[in-house]
JSON list of C-alpha atoms in Angstrom, two decimals:
[
{"chain": "A", "resi": 157, "resn": "MET", "atom": "CA", "xyz": [35.98, 86.55, -24.27]},
{"chain": "A", "resi": 158, "resn": "SER", "atom": "CA", "xyz": [35.54, 88.50, -27.32]},
{"chain": "A", "resi": 159, "resn": "ILE", "atom": "CA", "xyz": [34.40, 87.96, -31.13]},
{"chain": "A", "resi": 160, "resn": "VAL", "atom": "CA", "xyz": [37.81, 88.45, -32.15]},
{"chain": "A", "resi": 161, "resn": "LYS", "atom": "CA", "xyz": [39.18, 85.10, -30.49]},
{"chain": "A", "resi": 162, "resn": "PHE", "atom": "CA", "xyz": [36.49, 83.05, -32.11]},
{"chain": "A", "resi": 163, "resn": "ALA", "atom": "CA", "xyz": [36.05, 84.55, -35.41]},
{"chain": "A", "resi": 164, "resn": "VAL", "atom": "CA", "xyz": [40.19, 84.07, -36.16]},
{"chain": "A", "resi": 165, "resn": "PRO", "atom": "CA", "xyz": [40.37, 80.68, -36.61]},
{"chain": "A", "resi": 166, "resn": "TYR", "atom": "CA", "xyz": [37.44, 80.99, -38.75]},
{"chain": "A", "resi": 167, "resn": "LEU", "atom": "CA", "xyz": [39.09, 83.71, -41.40]},
{"chain": "A", "resi": 168, "resn": "LEU", "atom": "CA", "xyz": [42.24, 81.80, -41.37]},
{"chain": "A", "resi": 169, "resn": "LEU", "atom": "CA", "xyz": [40.46, 79.15, -42.39]},
{"chain": "A", "resi": 170, "resn": "ALA", "atom": "CA", "xyz": [39.20, 81.03, -45.01]},
{"chain": "A", "resi": 171, "resn": "ALA", "atom": "CA", "xyz": [42.14, 82.36, -45.79]},
{"chain": "A", "resi": 172, "resn": "VAL", "atom": "CA", "xyz": [43.71, 78.79, -47.15]},
{"chain": "A", "resi": 173, "resn": "ALA", "atom": "CA", "xyz": [41.71, 79.40, -49.98]},
{"chain": "A", "resi": 174, "resn": "GLY", "atom": "CA", "xyz": [42.63, 83.21, -50.43]},
{"chain": "A", "resi": 175, "resn": "PRO", "atom": "CA", "xyz": [44.74, 85.04, -52.31]},
{"chain": "A", "resi": 176, "resn": "ALA", "atom": "CA", "xyz": [45.24, 83.21, -55.52]},
{"chain": "A", "resi": 177, "resn": "ALA", "atom": "CA", "xyz": [48.96, 80.79, -55.91]},
{"chain": "A", "resi": 178, "resn": "ALA", "atom": "CA", "xyz": [50.73, 81.83, -59.00]},
{"chain": "A", "resi": 179, "resn": "ALA", "atom": "CA", "xyz": [48.12, 81.13, -61.76]},
{"chain": "A", "resi": 180, "resn": "GLU", "atom": "CA", "xyz": [51.15, 79.32, -63.16]},
{"chain": "A", "resi": 181, "resn": "PRO", "atom": "CA", "xyz": [54.12, 76.89, -62.22]},
{"chain": "A", "resi": 182, "resn": "LEU", "atom": "CA", "xyz": [56.47, 78.09, -59.76]},
{"chain": "A", "resi": 183, "resn": "PRO", "atom": "CA", "xyz": [60.06, 78.17, -61.23]},
{"chain": "A", "resi": 184, "resn": "ASP", "atom": "CA", "xyz": [62.19, 75.29, -59.89]},
{"chain": "A", "resi": 185, "resn": "ALA", "atom": "CA", "xyz": [63.92, 77.42, -57.56]},
{"chain": "A", "resi": 186, "resn": "ILE", "atom": "CA", "xyz": [61.41, 77.82, -55.25]},
{"chain": "A", "resi": 187, "resn": "ALA", "atom": "CA", "xyz": [58.56, 75.38, -55.74]},
{"chain": "A", "resi": 188, "resn": "ALA", "atom": "CA", "xyz": [57.72, 73.02, -53.03]},
{"chain": "A", "resi": 189, "resn": "PRO", "atom": "CA", "xyz": [56.19, 69.54, -54.74]},
{"chain": "A", "resi": 190, "resn": "GLY", "atom": "CA", "xyz": [54.41, 67.44, -52.78]},
{"chain": "A", "resi": 191, "resn": "GLU", "atom": "CA", "xyz": [54.08, 70.02, -50.28]},
{"chain": "A", "resi": 192, "resn": "SER", "atom": "CA", "xyz": [50.08, 71.31, -49.26]},
{"chain": "A", "resi": 193, "resn": "VAL", "atom": "CA", "xyz": [48.63, 74.99, -48.63]},
{"chain": "A", "resi": 194, "resn": "VAL", "atom": "CA", "xyz": [48.03, 74.86, -45.07]},
{"chain": "A", "resi": 195, "resn": "LEU", "atom": "CA", "xyz": [48.03, 79.09, -45.31]},
{"chain": "A", "resi": 196, "resn": "SER", "atom": "CA", "xyz": [47.73, 81.64, -47.81]},
{"chain": "A", "resi": 197, "resn": "VAL", "atom": "CA", "xyz": [48.12, 85.24, -47.12]},
{"chain": "A", "resi": 198, "resn": "HIS", "atom": "CA", "xyz": [48.48, 89.21, -48.78]},
{"chain": "A", "resi": 199, "resn": "ALA", "atom": "CA", "xyz": [51.22, 91.27, -47.16]},
{"chain": "A", "resi": 200, "resn": "GLU", "atom": "CA", "xyz": [51.40, 95.16, -47.40]},
{"chain": "A", "resi": 201, "resn": "GLY", "atom": "CA", "xyz": [54.74, 96.71, -45.79]},
{"chain": "A", "resi": 202, "resn": "ALA", "atom": "CA", "xyz": [57.87, 97.94, -46.20]},
{"chain": "A", "resi": 203, "resn": "GLN", "atom": "CA", "xyz": [61.48, 96.53, -46.60]},
{"chain": "A", "resi": 204, "resn": "VAL", "atom": "CA", "xyz": [63.09, 98.23, -44.16]},
{"chain": "A", "resi": 205, "resn": "TYR", "atom": "CA", "xyz": [67.39, 99.29, -45.79]},
{"chain": "A", "resi": 206, "resn": "GLU", "atom": "CA", "xyz": [70.50, 101.17, -43.34]},
{"chain": "A", "resi": 207, "resn": "CYS", "atom": "CA", "xyz": [73.55, 102.87, -45.08]},
{"chain": "A", "resi": 208, "resn": "LYS", "atom": "CA", "xyz": [76.53, 100.25, -44.28]},
{"chain": "A", "resi": 209, "resn": "ALA", "atom": "CA", "xyz": [79.75, 100.67, -45.84]},
{"chain": "A", "resi": 210, "resn": "GLY", "atom": "CA", "xyz": [80.13, 97.29, -48.01]},
{"chain": "A", "resi": 211, "resn": "THR", "atom": "CA", "xyz": [83.07, 95.01, -48.36]},
{"chain": "A", "resi": 212, "resn": "ASP", "atom": "CA", "xyz": [84.70, 97.21, -51.06]},
{"chain": "A", "resi": 213, "resn": "GLY", "atom": "CA", "xyz": [84.24, 100.36, -47.85]},
{"chain": "A", "resi": 214, "resn": "LYS", "atom": "CA", "xyz": [81.69, 102.54, -50.43]},
{"chain": "A", "resi": 215, "resn": "LEU", "atom": "CA", "xyz": [78.30, 103.28, -48.66]},
{"chain": "A", "resi": 216, "resn": "ALA", "atom": "CA", "xyz": [75.25, 101.64, -49.55]},
{"chain": "A", "resi": 217, "resn": "TRP", "atom": "CA", "xyz": [72.58, 100.54, -48.73]},
{"chain": "A", "resi": 218, "resn": "ALA", "atom": "CA", "xyz": [71.52, 96.70, -47.18]},
{"chain": "A", "resi": 219, "resn": "PHE", "atom": "CA", "xyz": [68.46, 94.76, -46.70]},
{"chain": "A", "resi": 220, "resn": "ARG", "atom": "CA", "xyz": [67.91, 95.13, -42.21]},
{"chain": "A", "resi": 221, "resn": "GLU", "atom": "CA", "xyz": [63.97, 93.97, -42.44]},
{"chain": "A", "resi": 222, "resn": "PRO", "atom": "CA", "xyz": [60.80, 93.53, -43.84]},
{"chain": "A", "resi": 223, "resn": "VAL", "atom": "CA", "xyz": [57.59, 95.38, -42.27]},
{"chain": "A", "resi": 224, "resn": "ALA", "atom": "CA", "xyz": [54.36, 93.79, -43.24]},
{"chain": "A", "resi": 225, "resn": "THR", "atom": "CA", "xyz": [50.79, 93.21, -41.95]},
{"chain": "A", "resi": 226, "resn": "LEU", "atom": "CA", "xyz": [49.78, 89.89, -42.53]},
{"chain": "A", "resi": 227, "resn": "LEU", "atom": "CA", "xyz": [45.80, 90.40, -44.48]},
{"chain": "A", "resi": 228, "resn": "ALA", "atom": "CA", "xyz": [43.15, 87.95, -45.55]},
{"chain": "A", "resi": 229, "resn": "GLU", "atom": "CA", "xyz": [39.87, 88.32, -46.76]},
{"chain": "A", "resi": 230, "resn": "GLY", "atom": "CA", "xyz": [40.66, 92.05, -46.80]},
{"chain": "A", "resi": 231, "resn": "LYS", "atom": "CA", "xyz": [41.39, 91.47, -42.62]},
{"chain": "A", "resi": 232, "resn": "THR", "atom": "CA", "xyz": [44.11, 91.73, -40.36]},
{"chain": "A", "resi": 233, "resn": "VAL", "atom": "CA", "xyz": [45.50, 88.03, -39.90]},
{"chain": "A", "resi": 234, "resn": "GLY", "atom": "CA", "xyz": [49.37, 89.13, -38.25]},
{"chain": "A", "resi": 235, "resn": "ARG", "atom": "CA", "xyz": [52.00, 90.69, -39.11]},
{"chain": "A", "resi": 236, "resn": "HIS", "atom": "CA", "xyz": [55.75, 90.10, -41.05]},
{"chain": "A", "resi": 237, "resn": "TYR", "atom": "CA", "xyz": [58.59, 91.40, -39.67]},
{"chain": "A", "resi": 238, "resn": "ALA", "atom": "CA", "xyz": [62.89, 90.54, -39.08]},
{"chain": "A", "resi": 239, "resn": "GLY", "atom": "CA", "xyz": [64.15, 87.11, -38.51]},
{"chain": "A", "resi": 240, "resn": "PRO", "atom": "CA", "xyz": [62.05, 86.58, -41.29]},
{"chain": "A", "resi": 241, "resn": "ASN", "atom": "CA", "xyz": [58.87, 85.84, -38.82]},
{"chain": "A", "resi": 242, "resn": "TRP", "atom": "CA", "xyz": [55.66, 85.12, -39.99]},
{"chain": "A", "resi": 243, "resn": "GLU", "atom": "CA", "xyz": [53.62, 85.54, -36.62]},
{"chain": "A", "resi": 244, "resn": "LEU", "atom": "CA", "xyz": [49.45, 85.51, -36.79]},
{"chain": "A", "resi": 245, "resn": "ALA", "atom": "CA", "xyz": [46.75, 86.77, -34.42]},
{"chain": "A", "resi": 246, "resn": "ASP", "atom": "CA", "xyz": [46.19, 83.14, -33.44]},
{"chain": "A", "resi": 247, "resn": "GLY", "atom": "CA", "xyz": [49.60, 83.19, -31.78]},
{"chain": "A", "resi": 248, "resn": "GLY", "atom": "CA", "xyz": [51.91, 80.88, -33.75]},
{"chain": "A", "resi": 249, "resn": "ALA", "atom": "CA", "xyz": [54.65, 81.88, -35.12]},
{"chain": "A", "resi": 250, "resn": "VAL", "atom": "CA", "xyz": [57.53, 80.61, -38.05]},
{"chain": "A", "resi": 251, "resn": "ALA", "atom": "CA", "xyz": [61.30, 81.71, -38.45]},
{"chain": "A", "resi": 252, "resn": "GLY", "atom": "CA", "xyz": [62.61, 80.65, -41.67]},
{"chain": "A", "resi": 253, "resn": "LYS", "atom": "CA", "xyz": [65.60, 80.73, -43.79]},
{"chain": "A", "resi": 254, "resn": "ALA", "atom": "CA", "xyz": [66.28, 81.31, -47.57]},
{"chain": "A", "resi": 255, "resn": "ILE", "atom": "CA", "xyz": [66.83, 78.33, -49.42]},
{"chain": "A", "resi": 256, "resn": "GLY", "atom": "CA", "xyz": [65.80, 79.76, -52.68]},
{"chain": "A", "resi": 257, "resn": "ASN", "atom": "CA", "xyz": [64.71, 82.42, -55.02]},
{"chain": "A", "resi": 258, "resn": "ALA", "atom": "CA", "xyz": [63.85, 84.07, -57.72]},
{"chain": "A", "resi": 259, "resn": "PRO", "atom": "CA", "xyz": [63.43, 87.16, -60.02]},
{"chain": "A", "resi": 260, "resn": "GLY", "atom": "CA", "xyz": [60.21, 89.27, -59.09]},
{"chain": "A", "resi": 261, "resn": "ALA", "atom": "CA", "xyz": [58.40, 90.73, -62.12]},
{"chain": "A", "resi": 262, "resn": "THR", "atom": "CA", "xyz": [60.09, 93.88, -63.02]},
{"chain": "A", "resi": 263, "resn": "ALA", "atom": "CA", "xyz": [63.73, 95.40, -61.86]},
{"chain": "A", "resi": 264, "resn": "ALA", "atom": "CA", "xyz": [61.22, 96.93, -59.23]},
{"chain": "A", "resi": 265, "resn": "ASP", "atom": "CA", "xyz": [60.36, 93.92, -57.66]},
{"chain": "A", "resi": 266, "resn": "ILE", "atom": "CA", "xyz": [62.08, 91.93, -54.30]},
{"chain": "A", "resi": 267, "resn": "PRO", "atom": "CA", "xyz": [62.60, 88.11, -55.13]},
{"chain": "A", "resi": 268, "resn": "TRP", "atom": "CA", "xyz": [60.40, 85.17, -55.05]},
{"chain": "A", "resi": 269, "resn": "LEU", "atom": "CA", "xyz": [61.62, 83.56, -52.12]},
{"chain": "A", "resi": 270, "resn": "LYS", "atom": "CA", "xyz": [60.96, 79.63, -50.88]},
{"chain": "A", "resi": 271, "resn": "LEU", "atom": "CA", "xyz": [62.14, 79.36, -47.12]},
{"chain": "A", "resi": 272, "resn": "GLU", "atom": "CA", "xyz": [62.87, 76.22, -44.89]},
{"chain": "A", "resi": 273, "resn": "VAL", "atom": "CA", "xyz": [60.67, 76.84, -41.13]},
{"chain": "A", "resi": 274, "resn": "SER", "atom": "CA", "xyz": [63.95, 76.79, -38.67]},
{"chain": "A", "resi": 275, "resn": "SER", "atom": "CA", "xyz": [61.75, 77.56, -35.97]},
{"chain": "A", "resi": 276, "resn": "ARG", "atom": "CA", "xyz": [58.19, 77.56, -34.30]},
{"chain": "A", "resi": 277, "resn": "ARG", "atom": "CA", "xyz": [56.19, 79.46, -32.13]},
{"chain": "A", "resi": 278, "resn": "GLY", "atom": "CA", "xyz": [53.12, 78.74, -29.75]},
{"chain": "A", "resi": 279, "resn": "ASN", "atom": "CA", "xyz": [50.19, 76.82, -31.25]},
{"chain": "A", "resi": 280, "resn": "GLY", "atom": "CA", "xyz": [48.24, 77.30, -34.34]},
{"chain": "A", "resi": 281, "resn": "VAL", "atom": "CA", "xyz": [47.05, 77.86, -37.66]},
{"chain": "A", "resi": 282, "resn": "LEU", "atom": "CA", "xyz": [51.61, 77.98, -38.28]},
{"chain": "A", "resi": 283, "resn": "THR", "atom": "CA", "xyz": [52.26, 74.92, -36.42]},
{"chain": "A", "resi": 284, "resn": "PRO", "atom": "CA", "xyz": [52.53, 72.64, -38.99]},
{"chain": "A", "resi": 285, "resn": "VAL", "atom": "CA", "xyz": [54.00, 74.59, -41.45]},
{"chain": "A", "resi": 286, "resn": "THR", "atom": "CA", "xyz": [57.54, 73.76, -43.20]},
{"chain": "A", "resi": 287, "resn": "THR", "atom": "CA", "xyz": [58.11, 75.83, -46.08]},
{"chain": "A", "resi": 288, "resn": "VAL", "atom": "CA", "xyz": [57.07, 79.69, -46.44]},
{"chain": "A", "resi": 289, "resn": "GLN", "atom": "CA", "xyz": [56.69, 81.26, -50.40]},
{"chain": "A", "resi": 290, "resn": "ARG", "atom": "CA", "xyz": [56.74, 84.80, -51.14]},
{"chain": "A", "resi": 291, "resn": "ILE", "atom": "CA", "xyz": [55.55, 84.96, -54.60]},
{"chain": "A", "resi": 292, "resn": "ASN", "atom": "CA", "xyz": [53.74, 87.99, -56.62]},
{"chain": "A", "resi": 293, "resn": "THR", "atom": "CA", "xyz": [56.38, 90.15, -55.07]},
{"chain": "A", "resi": 294, "resn": "HIS", "atom": "CA", "xyz": [55.52, 94.11, -55.91]},
{"chain": "A", "resi": 295, "resn": "GLY", "atom": "CA", "xyz": [58.04, 96.58, -55.22]},
{"chain": "A", "resi": 296, "resn": "GLY", "atom": "CA", "xyz": [60.73, 96.47, -52.35]},
{"chain": "A", "resi": 297, "resn": "LYS", "atom": "CA", "xyz": [63.91, 96.94, -54.07]},
{"chain": "A", "resi": 298, "resn": "LEU", "atom": "CA", "xyz": [65.78, 100.35, -52.74]},
{"chain": "A", "resi": 299, "resn": "ASP", "atom": "CA", "xyz": [68.16, 101.75, -55.17]},
{"chain": "A", "resi": 300, "resn": "GLY", "atom": "CA", "xyz": [70.65, 104.57, -55.32]},
{"chain": "A", "resi": 301, "resn": "ALA", "atom": "CA", "xyz": [73.30, 106.28, -53.24]},
{"chain": "A", "resi": 302, "resn": "CYS", "atom": "CA", "xyz": [73.45, 106.09, -49.52]},
{"chain": "A", "resi": 303, "resn": "ASP", "atom": "CA", "xyz": [75.91, 109.02, -48.01]},
{"chain": "A", "resi": 304, "resn": "LYS", "atom": "CA", "xyz": [75.27, 108.83, -43.96]},
{"chain": "A", "resi": 305, "resn": "ALA", "atom": "CA", "xyz": [76.18, 105.83, -42.61]},
{"chain": "A", "resi": 306, "resn": "GLY", "atom": "CA", "xyz": [73.18, 103.90, -40.18]},
{"chain": "A", "resi": 307, "resn": "GLU", "atom": "CA", "xyz": [70.20, 106.06, -41.92]},
{"chain": "A", "resi": 308, "resn": "PHE", "atom": "CA", "xyz": [67.28, 104.27, -42.64]},
{"chain": "A", "resi": 309, "resn": "LYS", "atom": "CA", "xyz": [65.00, 103.90, -45.61]},
{"chain": "A", "resi": 310, "resn": "SER", "atom": "CA", "xyz": [61.74, 102.03, -46.23]},
{"chain": "A", "resi": 311, "resn": "ALA", "atom": "CA", "xyz": [60.58, 100.97, -49.92]},
{"chain": "A", "resi": 312, "resn": "PRO", "atom": "CA", "xyz": [56.85, 99.77, -50.31]},
{"chain": "A", "resi": 313, "resn": "TYR", "atom": "CA", "xyz": [56.02, 96.12, -50.83]},
{"chain": "A", "resi": 314, "resn": "ALA", "atom": "CA", "xyz": [53.62, 93.62, -51.35]},
{"chain": "A", "resi": 315, "resn": "ALA", "atom": "CA", "xyz": [53.56, 90.57, -52.14]},
{"chain": "A", "resi": 316, "resn": "ASP", "atom": "CA", "xyz": [51.37, 86.53, -50.77]},
{"chain": "A", "resi": 317, "resn": "TYR", "atom": "CA", "xyz": [52.84, 84.20, -48.77]},
{"chain": "A", "resi": 318, "resn": "ILE", "atom": "CA", "xyz": [52.01, 80.71, -49.17]},
{"chain": "A", "resi": 319, "resn": "PHE", "atom": "CA", "xyz": [52.85, 78.36, -45.60]},
{"chain": "A", "resi": 320, "resn": "LEU", "atom": "CA", "xyz": [53.17, 74.49, -46.83]},
{"chain": "A", "resi": 321, "resn": "LYS", "atom": "CA", "xyz": [53.46, 71.53, -45.01]},
{"chain": "A", "resi": 322, "resn": "LYS", "atom": "CA", "xyz": [55.41, 68.22, -46.20]},
{"chain": "A", "resi": 323, "resn": "GLY", "atom": "CA", "xyz": [52.74, 65.80, -47.84]}
]
């Protein structure tokens, strides 16, 4: 057995005290009163957009998917991808659906989100998670015209993801 198999659960547990949850109270739209932190990680990656015709027939950038690495204490502990899904190195994963949002700090920052876990796979640190918060976002928005349907562009972003359970 590799040392990684033994180290990952301890890194994940250490990550619970990892990236600081917001120092100030979270906006009501994404707050999760009565829930406790299971894990807190930092994400670095990109928000991927596709050039598509909108309801008005004009081409515009439409969000397609996130692609990010999940980090705890500077070490990779998992990944975040379309779904949205969060998957850890221990084999556990959750998918969520957005149920609340609040604006990012600047116009260039994607919104803060509250997501309800809609499904889970595997067994691991994320098994009891019921809610995911995306906070402290930086970047990720893509503005401007797109000229060719089907074209893709990505906007770098960073965020903290807080995984919570009820009780």
